[in-house]
CSV table of C-alpha atoms in Angstrom, one decimal:
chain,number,residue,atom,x,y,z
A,1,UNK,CA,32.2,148.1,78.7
A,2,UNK,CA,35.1,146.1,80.2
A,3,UNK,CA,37.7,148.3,82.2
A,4,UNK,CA,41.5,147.6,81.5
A,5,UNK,CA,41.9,145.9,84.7
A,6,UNK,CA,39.3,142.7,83.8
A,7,UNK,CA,41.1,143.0,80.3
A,8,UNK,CA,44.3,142.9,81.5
A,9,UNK,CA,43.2,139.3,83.4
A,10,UNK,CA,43.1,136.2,80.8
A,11,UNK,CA,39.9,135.5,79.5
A,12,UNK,CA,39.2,132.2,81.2
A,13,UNK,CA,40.0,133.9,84.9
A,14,UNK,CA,37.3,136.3,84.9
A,15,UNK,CA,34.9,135.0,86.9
A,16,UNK,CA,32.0,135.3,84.7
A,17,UNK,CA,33.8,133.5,81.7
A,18,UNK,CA,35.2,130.9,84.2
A,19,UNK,CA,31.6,130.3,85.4
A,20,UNK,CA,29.9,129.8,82.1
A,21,UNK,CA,32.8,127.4,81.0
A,22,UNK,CA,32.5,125.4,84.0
A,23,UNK,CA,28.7,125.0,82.9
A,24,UNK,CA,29.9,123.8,79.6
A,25,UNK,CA,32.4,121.2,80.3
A,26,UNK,CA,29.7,119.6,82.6
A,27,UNK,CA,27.0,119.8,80.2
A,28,UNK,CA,28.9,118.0,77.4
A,29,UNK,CA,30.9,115.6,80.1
A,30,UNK,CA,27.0,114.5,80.6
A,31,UNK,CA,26.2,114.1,76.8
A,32,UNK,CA,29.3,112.5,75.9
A,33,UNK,CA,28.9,109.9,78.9
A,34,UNK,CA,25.4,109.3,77.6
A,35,UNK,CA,25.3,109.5,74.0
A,36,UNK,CA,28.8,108.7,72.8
A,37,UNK,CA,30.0,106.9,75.5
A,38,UNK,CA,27.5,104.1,76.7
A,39,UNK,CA,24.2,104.4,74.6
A,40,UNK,CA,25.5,102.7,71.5
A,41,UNK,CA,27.2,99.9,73.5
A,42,UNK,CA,24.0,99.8,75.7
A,43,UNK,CA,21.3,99.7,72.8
A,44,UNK,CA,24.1,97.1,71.1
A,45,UNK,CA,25.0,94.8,73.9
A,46,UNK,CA,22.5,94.9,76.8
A,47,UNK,CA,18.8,95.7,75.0
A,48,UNK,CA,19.9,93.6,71.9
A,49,UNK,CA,19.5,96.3,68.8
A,50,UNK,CA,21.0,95.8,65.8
A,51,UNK,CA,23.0,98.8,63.9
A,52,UNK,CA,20.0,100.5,62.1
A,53,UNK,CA,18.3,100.5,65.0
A,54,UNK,CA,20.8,102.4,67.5
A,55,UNK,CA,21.9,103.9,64.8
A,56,UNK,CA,18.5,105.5,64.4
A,57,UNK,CA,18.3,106.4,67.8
A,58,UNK,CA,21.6,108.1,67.8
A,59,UNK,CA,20.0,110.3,64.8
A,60,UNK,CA,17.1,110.9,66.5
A,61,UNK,CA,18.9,112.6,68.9
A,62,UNK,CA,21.5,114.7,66.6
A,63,UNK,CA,18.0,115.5,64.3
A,64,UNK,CA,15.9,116.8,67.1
A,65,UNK,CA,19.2,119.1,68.1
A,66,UNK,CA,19.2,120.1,64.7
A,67,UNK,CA,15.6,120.9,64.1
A,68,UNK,CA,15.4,122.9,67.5
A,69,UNK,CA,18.4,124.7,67.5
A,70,UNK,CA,17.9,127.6,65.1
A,71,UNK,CA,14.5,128.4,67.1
A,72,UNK,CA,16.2,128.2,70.5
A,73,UNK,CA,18.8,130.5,69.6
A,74,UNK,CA,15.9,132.8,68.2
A,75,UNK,CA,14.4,132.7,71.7
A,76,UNK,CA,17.6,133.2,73.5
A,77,UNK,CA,18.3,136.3,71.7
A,78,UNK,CA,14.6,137.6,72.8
A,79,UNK,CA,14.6,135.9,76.2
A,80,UNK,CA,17.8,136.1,77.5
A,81,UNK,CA,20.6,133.4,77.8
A,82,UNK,CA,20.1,132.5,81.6
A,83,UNK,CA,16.3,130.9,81.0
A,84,UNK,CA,17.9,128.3,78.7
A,85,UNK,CA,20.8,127.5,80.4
A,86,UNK,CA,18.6,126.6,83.2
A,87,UNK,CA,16.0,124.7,81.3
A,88,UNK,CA,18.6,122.5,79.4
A,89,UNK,CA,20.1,120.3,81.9
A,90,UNK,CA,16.5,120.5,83.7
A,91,UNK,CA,14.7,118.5,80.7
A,92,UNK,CA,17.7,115.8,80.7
A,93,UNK,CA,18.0,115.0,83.7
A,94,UNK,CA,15.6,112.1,84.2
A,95,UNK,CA,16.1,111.0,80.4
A,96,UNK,CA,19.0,108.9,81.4
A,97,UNK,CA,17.7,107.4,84.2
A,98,UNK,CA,14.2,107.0,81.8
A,99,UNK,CA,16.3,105.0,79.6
A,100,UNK,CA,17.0,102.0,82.2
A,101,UNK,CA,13.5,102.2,83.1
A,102,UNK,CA,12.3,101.2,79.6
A,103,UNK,CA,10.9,97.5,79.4
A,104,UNK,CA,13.1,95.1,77.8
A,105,UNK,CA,11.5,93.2,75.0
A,106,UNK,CA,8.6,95.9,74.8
A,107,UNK,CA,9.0,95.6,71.0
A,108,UNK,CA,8.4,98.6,68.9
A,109,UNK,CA,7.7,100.5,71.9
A,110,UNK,CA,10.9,99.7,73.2
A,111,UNK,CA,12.4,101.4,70.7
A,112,UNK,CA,10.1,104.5,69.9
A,113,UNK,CA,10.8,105.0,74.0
A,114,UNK,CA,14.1,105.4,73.5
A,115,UNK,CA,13.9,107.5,70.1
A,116,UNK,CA,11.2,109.9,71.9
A,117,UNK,CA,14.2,110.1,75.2
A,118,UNK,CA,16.7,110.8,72.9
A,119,UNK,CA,14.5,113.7,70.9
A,120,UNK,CA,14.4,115.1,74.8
A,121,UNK,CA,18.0,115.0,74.5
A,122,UNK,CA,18.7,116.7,71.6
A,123,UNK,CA,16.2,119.6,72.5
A,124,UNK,CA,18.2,120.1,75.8
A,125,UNK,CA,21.4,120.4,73.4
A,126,UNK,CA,19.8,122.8,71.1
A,127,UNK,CA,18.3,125.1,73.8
A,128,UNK,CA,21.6,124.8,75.7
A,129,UNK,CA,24.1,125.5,72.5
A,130,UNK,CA,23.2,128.8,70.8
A,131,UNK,CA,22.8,130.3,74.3
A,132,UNK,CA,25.8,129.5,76.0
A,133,UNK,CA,27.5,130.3,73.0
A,134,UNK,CA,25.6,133.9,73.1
A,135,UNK,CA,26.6,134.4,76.4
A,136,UNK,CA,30.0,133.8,76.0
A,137,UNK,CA,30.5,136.0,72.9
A,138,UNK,CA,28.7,139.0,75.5
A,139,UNK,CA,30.7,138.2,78.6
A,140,UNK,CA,34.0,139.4,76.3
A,141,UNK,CA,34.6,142.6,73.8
A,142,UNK,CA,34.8,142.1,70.3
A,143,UNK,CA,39.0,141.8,69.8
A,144,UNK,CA,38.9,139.1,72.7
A,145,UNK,CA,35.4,136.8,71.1
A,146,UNK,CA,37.6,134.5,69.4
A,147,UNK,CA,39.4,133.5,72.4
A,148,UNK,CA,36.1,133.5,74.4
A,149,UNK,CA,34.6,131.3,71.4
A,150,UNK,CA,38.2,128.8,71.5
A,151,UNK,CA,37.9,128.3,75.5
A,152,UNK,CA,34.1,127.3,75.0
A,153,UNK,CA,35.1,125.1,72.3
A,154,UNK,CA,37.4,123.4,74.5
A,155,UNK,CA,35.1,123.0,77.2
A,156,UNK,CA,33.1,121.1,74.3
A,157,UNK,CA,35.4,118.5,73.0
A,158,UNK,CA,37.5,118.4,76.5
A,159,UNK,CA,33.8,117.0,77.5
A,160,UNK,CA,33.5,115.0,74.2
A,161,UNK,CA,36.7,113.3,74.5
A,162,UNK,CA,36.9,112.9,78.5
A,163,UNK,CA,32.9,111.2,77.7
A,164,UNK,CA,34.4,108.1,76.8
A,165,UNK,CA,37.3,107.6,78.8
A,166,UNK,CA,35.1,108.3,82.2
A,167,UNK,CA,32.1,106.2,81.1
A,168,UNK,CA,34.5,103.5,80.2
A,169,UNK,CA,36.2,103.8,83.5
A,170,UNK,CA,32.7,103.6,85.0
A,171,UNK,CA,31.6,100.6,83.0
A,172,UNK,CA,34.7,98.7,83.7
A,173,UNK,CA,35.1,99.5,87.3
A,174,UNK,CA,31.7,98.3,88.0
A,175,UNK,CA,31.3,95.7,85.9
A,176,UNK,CA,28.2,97.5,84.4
A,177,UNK,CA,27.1,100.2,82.1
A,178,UNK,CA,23.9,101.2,84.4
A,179,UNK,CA,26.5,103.5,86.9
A,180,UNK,CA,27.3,105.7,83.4
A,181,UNK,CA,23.4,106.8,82.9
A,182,UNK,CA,23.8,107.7,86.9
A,183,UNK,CA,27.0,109.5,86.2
A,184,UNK,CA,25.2,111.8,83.4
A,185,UNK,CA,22.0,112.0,85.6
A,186,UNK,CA,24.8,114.0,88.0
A,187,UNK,CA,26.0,116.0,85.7
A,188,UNK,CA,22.8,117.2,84.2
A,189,UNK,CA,21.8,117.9,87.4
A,190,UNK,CA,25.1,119.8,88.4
A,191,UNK,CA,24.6,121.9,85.5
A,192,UNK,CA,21.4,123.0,85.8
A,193,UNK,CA,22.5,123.7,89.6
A,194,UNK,CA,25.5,125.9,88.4
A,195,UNK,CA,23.3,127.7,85.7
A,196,UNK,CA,20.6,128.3,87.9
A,197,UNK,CA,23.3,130.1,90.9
A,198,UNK,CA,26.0,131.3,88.7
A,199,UNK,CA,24.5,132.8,85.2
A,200,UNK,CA,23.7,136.7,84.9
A,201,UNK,CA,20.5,137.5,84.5
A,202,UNK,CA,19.4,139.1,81.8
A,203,UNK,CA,15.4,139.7,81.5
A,204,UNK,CA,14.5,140.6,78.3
A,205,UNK,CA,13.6,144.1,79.0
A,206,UNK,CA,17.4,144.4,81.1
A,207,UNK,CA,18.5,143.2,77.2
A,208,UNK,CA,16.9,146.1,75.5
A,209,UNK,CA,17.4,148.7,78.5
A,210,UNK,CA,21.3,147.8,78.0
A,211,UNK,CA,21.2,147.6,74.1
A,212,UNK,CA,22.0,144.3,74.0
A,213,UNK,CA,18.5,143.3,72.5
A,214,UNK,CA,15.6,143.9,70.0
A,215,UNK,CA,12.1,145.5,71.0
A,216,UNK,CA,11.1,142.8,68.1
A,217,UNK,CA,11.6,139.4,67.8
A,218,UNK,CA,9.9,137.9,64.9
A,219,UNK,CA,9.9,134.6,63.1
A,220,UNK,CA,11.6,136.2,60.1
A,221,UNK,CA,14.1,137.5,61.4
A,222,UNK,CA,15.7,133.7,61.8
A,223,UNK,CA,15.0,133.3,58.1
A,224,UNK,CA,16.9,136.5,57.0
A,225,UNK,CA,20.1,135.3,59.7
A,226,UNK,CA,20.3,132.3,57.6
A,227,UNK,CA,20.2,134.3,54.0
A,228,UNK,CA,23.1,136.5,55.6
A,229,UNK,CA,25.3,133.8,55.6
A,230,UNK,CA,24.8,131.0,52.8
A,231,UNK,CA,28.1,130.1,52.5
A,232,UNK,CA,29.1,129.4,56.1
A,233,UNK,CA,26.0,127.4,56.5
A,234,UNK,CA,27.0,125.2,53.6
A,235,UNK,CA,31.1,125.0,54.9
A,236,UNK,CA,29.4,124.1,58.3
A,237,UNK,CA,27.0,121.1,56.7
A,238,UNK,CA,30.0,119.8,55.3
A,239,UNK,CA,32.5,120.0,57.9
A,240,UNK,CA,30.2,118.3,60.1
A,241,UNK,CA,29.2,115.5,57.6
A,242,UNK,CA,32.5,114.6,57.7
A,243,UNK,CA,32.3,114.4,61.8
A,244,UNK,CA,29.6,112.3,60.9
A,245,UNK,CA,31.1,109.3,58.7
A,246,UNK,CA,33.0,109.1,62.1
A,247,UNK,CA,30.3,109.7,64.8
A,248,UNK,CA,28.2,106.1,64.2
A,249,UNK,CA,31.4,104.1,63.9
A,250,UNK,CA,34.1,105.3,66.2
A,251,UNK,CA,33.6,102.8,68.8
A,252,UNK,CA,33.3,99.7,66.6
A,253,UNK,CA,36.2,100.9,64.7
A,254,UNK,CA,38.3,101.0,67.8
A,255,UNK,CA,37.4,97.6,68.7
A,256,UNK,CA,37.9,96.2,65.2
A,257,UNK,CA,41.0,97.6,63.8
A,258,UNK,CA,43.0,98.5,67.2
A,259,UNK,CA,41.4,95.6,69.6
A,260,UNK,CA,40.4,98.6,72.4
A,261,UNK,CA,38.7,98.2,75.3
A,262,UNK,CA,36.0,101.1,76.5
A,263,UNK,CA,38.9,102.1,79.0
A,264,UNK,CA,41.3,101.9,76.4
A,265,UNK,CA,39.1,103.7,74.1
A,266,UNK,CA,39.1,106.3,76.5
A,267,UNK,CA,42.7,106.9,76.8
A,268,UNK,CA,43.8,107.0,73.3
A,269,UNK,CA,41.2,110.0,73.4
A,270,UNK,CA,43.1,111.6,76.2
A,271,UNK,CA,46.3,113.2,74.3
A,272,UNK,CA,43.7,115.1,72.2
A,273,UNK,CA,42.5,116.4,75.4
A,274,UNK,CA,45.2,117.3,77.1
A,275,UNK,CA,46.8,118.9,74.0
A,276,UNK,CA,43.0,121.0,73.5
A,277,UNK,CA,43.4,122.0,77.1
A,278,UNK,CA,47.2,123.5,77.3
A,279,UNK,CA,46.6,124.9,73.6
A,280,UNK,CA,43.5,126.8,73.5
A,281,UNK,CA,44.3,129.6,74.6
A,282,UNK,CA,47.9,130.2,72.8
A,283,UNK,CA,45.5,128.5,69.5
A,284,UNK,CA,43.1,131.4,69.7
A,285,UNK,CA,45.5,134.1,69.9
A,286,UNK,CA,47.4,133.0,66.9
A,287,UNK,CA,43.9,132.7,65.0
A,288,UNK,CA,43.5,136.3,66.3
A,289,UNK,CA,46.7,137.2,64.4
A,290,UNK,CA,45.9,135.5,61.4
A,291,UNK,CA,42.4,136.6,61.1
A,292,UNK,CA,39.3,134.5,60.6
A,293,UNK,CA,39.7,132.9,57.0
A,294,UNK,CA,42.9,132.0,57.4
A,295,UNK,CA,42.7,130.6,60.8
A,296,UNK,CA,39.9,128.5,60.1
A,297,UNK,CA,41.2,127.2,56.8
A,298,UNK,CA,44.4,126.8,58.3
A,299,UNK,CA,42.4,124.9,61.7
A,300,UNK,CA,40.7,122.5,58.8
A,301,UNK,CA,44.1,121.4,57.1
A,302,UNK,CA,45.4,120.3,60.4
A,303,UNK,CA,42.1,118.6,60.7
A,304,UNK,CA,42.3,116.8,57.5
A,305,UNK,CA,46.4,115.9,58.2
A,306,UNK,CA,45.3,114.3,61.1
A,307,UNK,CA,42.6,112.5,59.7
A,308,UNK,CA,44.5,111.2,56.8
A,309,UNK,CA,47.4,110.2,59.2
A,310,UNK,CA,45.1,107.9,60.9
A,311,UNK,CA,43.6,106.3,57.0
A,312,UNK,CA,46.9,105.4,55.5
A,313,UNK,CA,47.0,102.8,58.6
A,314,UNK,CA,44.7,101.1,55.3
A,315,UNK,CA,47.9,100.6,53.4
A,316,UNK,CA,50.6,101.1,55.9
A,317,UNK,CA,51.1,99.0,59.2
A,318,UNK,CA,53.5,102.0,60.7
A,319,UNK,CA,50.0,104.4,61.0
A,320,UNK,CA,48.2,101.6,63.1
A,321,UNK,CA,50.2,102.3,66.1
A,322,UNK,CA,48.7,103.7,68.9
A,323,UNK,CA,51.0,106.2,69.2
A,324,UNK,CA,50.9,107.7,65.9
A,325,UNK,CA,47.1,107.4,66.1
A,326,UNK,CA,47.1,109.4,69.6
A,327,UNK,CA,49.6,112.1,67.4
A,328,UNK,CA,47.5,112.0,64.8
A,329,UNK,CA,44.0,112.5,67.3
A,330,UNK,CA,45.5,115.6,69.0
A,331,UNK,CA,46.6,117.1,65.5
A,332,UNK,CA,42.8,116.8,64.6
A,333,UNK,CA,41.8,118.8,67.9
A,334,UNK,CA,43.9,121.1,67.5
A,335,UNK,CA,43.2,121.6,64.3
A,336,UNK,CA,39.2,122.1,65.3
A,337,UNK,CA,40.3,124.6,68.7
A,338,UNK,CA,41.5,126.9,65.4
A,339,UNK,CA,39.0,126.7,62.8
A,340,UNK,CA,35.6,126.7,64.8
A,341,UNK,CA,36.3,129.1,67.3
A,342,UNK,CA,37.5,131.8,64.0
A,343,UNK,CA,34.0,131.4,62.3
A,344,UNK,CA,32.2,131.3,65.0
A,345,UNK,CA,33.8,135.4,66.0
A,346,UNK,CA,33.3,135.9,62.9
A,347,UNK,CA,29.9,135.0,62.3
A,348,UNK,CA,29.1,137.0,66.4
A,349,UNK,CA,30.8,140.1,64.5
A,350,UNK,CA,27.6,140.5,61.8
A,351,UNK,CA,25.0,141.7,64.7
A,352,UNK,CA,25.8,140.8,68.3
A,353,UNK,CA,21.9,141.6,69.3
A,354,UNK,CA,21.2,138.7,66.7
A,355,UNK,CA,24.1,136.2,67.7
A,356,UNK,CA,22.1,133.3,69.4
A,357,UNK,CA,20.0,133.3,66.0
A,358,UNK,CA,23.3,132.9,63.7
A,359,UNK,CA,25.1,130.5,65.7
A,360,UNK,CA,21.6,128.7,65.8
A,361,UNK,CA,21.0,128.4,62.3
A,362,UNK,CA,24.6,127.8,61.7
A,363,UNK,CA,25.0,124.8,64.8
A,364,UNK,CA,21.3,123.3,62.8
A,365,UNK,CA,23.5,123.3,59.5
A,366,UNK,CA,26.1,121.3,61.4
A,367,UNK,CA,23.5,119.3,63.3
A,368,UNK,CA,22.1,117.9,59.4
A,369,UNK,CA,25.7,117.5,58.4
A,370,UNK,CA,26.0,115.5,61.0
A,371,UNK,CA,23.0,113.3,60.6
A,372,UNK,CA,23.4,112.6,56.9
A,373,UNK,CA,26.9,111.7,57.7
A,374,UNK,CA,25.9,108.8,60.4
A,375,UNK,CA,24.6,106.8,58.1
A,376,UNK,CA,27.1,107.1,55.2
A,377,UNK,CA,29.8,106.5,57.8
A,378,UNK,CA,27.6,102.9,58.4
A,379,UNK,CA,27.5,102.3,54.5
A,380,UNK,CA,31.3,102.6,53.9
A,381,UNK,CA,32.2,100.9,57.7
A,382,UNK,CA,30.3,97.7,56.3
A,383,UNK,CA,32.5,98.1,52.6
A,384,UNK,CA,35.4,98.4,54.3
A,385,UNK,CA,36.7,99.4,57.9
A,386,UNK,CA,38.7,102.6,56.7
A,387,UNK,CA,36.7,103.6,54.1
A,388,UNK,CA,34.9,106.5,56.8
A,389,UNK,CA,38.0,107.4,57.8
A,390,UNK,CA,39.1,107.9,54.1
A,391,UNK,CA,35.6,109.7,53.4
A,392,UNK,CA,36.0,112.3,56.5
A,393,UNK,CA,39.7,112.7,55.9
A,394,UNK,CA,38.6,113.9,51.5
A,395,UNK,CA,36.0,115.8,53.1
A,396,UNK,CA,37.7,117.9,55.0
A,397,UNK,CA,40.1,118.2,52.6
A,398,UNK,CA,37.2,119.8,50.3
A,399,UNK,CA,36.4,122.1,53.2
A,400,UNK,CA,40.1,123.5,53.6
A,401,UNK,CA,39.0,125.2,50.0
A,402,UNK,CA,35.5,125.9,50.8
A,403,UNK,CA,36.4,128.1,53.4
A,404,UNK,CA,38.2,130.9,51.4
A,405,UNK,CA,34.9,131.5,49.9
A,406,UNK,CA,32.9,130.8,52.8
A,407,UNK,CA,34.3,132.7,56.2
A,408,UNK,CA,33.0,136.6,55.8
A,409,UNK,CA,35.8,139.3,56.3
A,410,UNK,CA,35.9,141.2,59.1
């Protein structure tokens, strides 16, 4: 139980909160660097892969995250949170550096080698995910999880959208793309070293002893989280398929319809950022106020403004301005620093003993969303350049209605 004196300090000051974002922002600085930032250029550019192959190693990676995650949040929930957010960065941080090492014109084992690092990858994410999440959601009391949940989530795409800029920065200032699979090396490795100094412990027996676990963990019990909640795993597959159309083709749509350099790339990211960063805590309160359904339908409309903002540049020169598609990219963050935070409180509300098991299942529906979208993002990028953009924007468009079926009341 919190005394009035930690509530009465914001949420991101308390030094246990601060901590476990600090972990965060690192964690996802490091796997935006690696697998957003430089990988597909890398595979593309430097080892010679056309798009189904890189493409396939970028789903490798989201597919093994997706696979794992409901299982790692199951273990979490028995284990503790503090096992995993050690072991995460630990497994990653040689897979970057594992990637330069691979022979160049090894032929199929080329690629398997990067598929197989990548699947290392994505089990780092899913053991890292559901447990930070957890640990978050226990760190705060109930009325304040949402706001816990919204300064996580801008850890996340703070990490996701600085990923680019810094890796381009890299790239460009040294003429070469190896000093970005260093740079993520570092940050692994920082993260692990944070985790392993700064995150409570909590043995599983400490977890029961407190009340804040189960004497059983079974197998089953993962299945039943999943039944709870059919509808937000469905909103959650399709919110994220509509990340990716997007995810595959970001980079090559910045190059092809804005002429942007990696740098460049970078900054038109950075308003997103910045706006994520001085909003997320004011965002959260007013999703608070609103209460969970309506925030998050009202987090996807913004979402799905910004998105269509950016696909009208198909018909109108006005929207291709860098500008407008900076306005348009921080509408969109914004938009997500509402919606996800609000379902993912609400979905920590059904059994806080059984949280890293929910957000697992519900981070694997996002995971699949995500890796049927790649490809249908590559399918419509090759019929026309704004056709993913027109697909996510209808998609989350779709979701803004799903969702008042979908969140569960408090």
């Amino acid at each position: 139980m919190q005394t009035s004196g930690a509530e009465a300090t914001p949420v991101w000051r308390r030094p246990p909160i601060f901590r476990l974002l600090l972990i965060a922002l690192a964690a996802e600085l490091g796997f935006a660097v690696l697998n957003v930032s430089v990988m597909p250029v890398y595979l593309k550019l430097d080892r010679g892969f056309s798009g189904t192959v890189f493409t396939t190693v970028l789903a490798a990676f989201l597919f093994s995250e997706a696979v794992f995650k409901p299982f790692a949040g199951h273990l979490a929930d028995k284990h503790g949170r503090r096992m995993f957010l050690i072991l995460a960065p630990a497994l990653v941080v040689l897979t970057p550096l594992l990637s330069l090492a691979v022979p160049y014109g090894w032929g199929h084992a080329e690629v398997v080698s990067f598929v197989g690092l990548r699947v290392i990858d994505g089990l780092a994410a899913a053991m890292l995910w559901p447990a930070i999440y957890a640990a978050v959601g226990e760190a705060v009391g109930p009325e304040e999880r949402t706001q816990g949940m919204s300064l996580l989530n801008v850890c996340f795409m703070l990490g996701l959208a600085l990923g680019p800029l810094v890796g381009g920065v890299v790239n460009d200032l040294f003429g070469s793309r190896v000093p970005s699979f260093v740079l993520a090396s570092a940050l692994f490795l920082a993260t692990g070293l944070a985790a392993f100094r700064f995150a409570a412990k909590d043995s599983r027996k400490d977890r029961i002893a407190e009340g804040r676990g189960l004497d059983e963990h079974r197998l089953q019990d993962l299945i039943q989280c999943a039944r709870k909640i059919p509808l937000v795993l469905a909103l959650a597959f399709v919110v994220f398929l509509a990340v990716g159309l997007l995810l595959g083709v970001i980079k090559p749509l910045a190059s092809e319809l804005y002429s942007l350099s990696e740098t460049q790339f970078g900054l038109i990211l950075l308003p997103a950022a910045v706006s994520m960063a001085i909003l997320g805590v004011p965002i959260s309160k007013w999703g608070e106020r609103l209460g969970g359904r309506r925030a998050v339908q009202l987090g996807l409309l913004l979402c799905a403004t910004g998105i269509w903002l950016v696909a009208i540049g198909a018909w109108f020169d006005f929207a291709r301005n860098l500008a407008f598609v900076a306005f348009s990219g921080a509408l969109v963050g914004v938009g997500f620093l509402m919606a996800i935070p609000s379902w993912q409180a609400a979905i920590g509300h059904i059994d806080p003993r059984r949280a890293g098991s929910y957000l697992g299942a519900v981070m694997t529906a996002q995971g699949v969303g995500a890796i049927v979208g790649v490809p249908i993002g590559g399918l419509l990028f090759d019929i026309g350049h704004f056709w993913p953009i027109i697909g996510c924007a209808s998609t989350l468009s779709a979701c803004v209605l799903l969702a008042a079926i979908a969140i569960p009341k408090p």
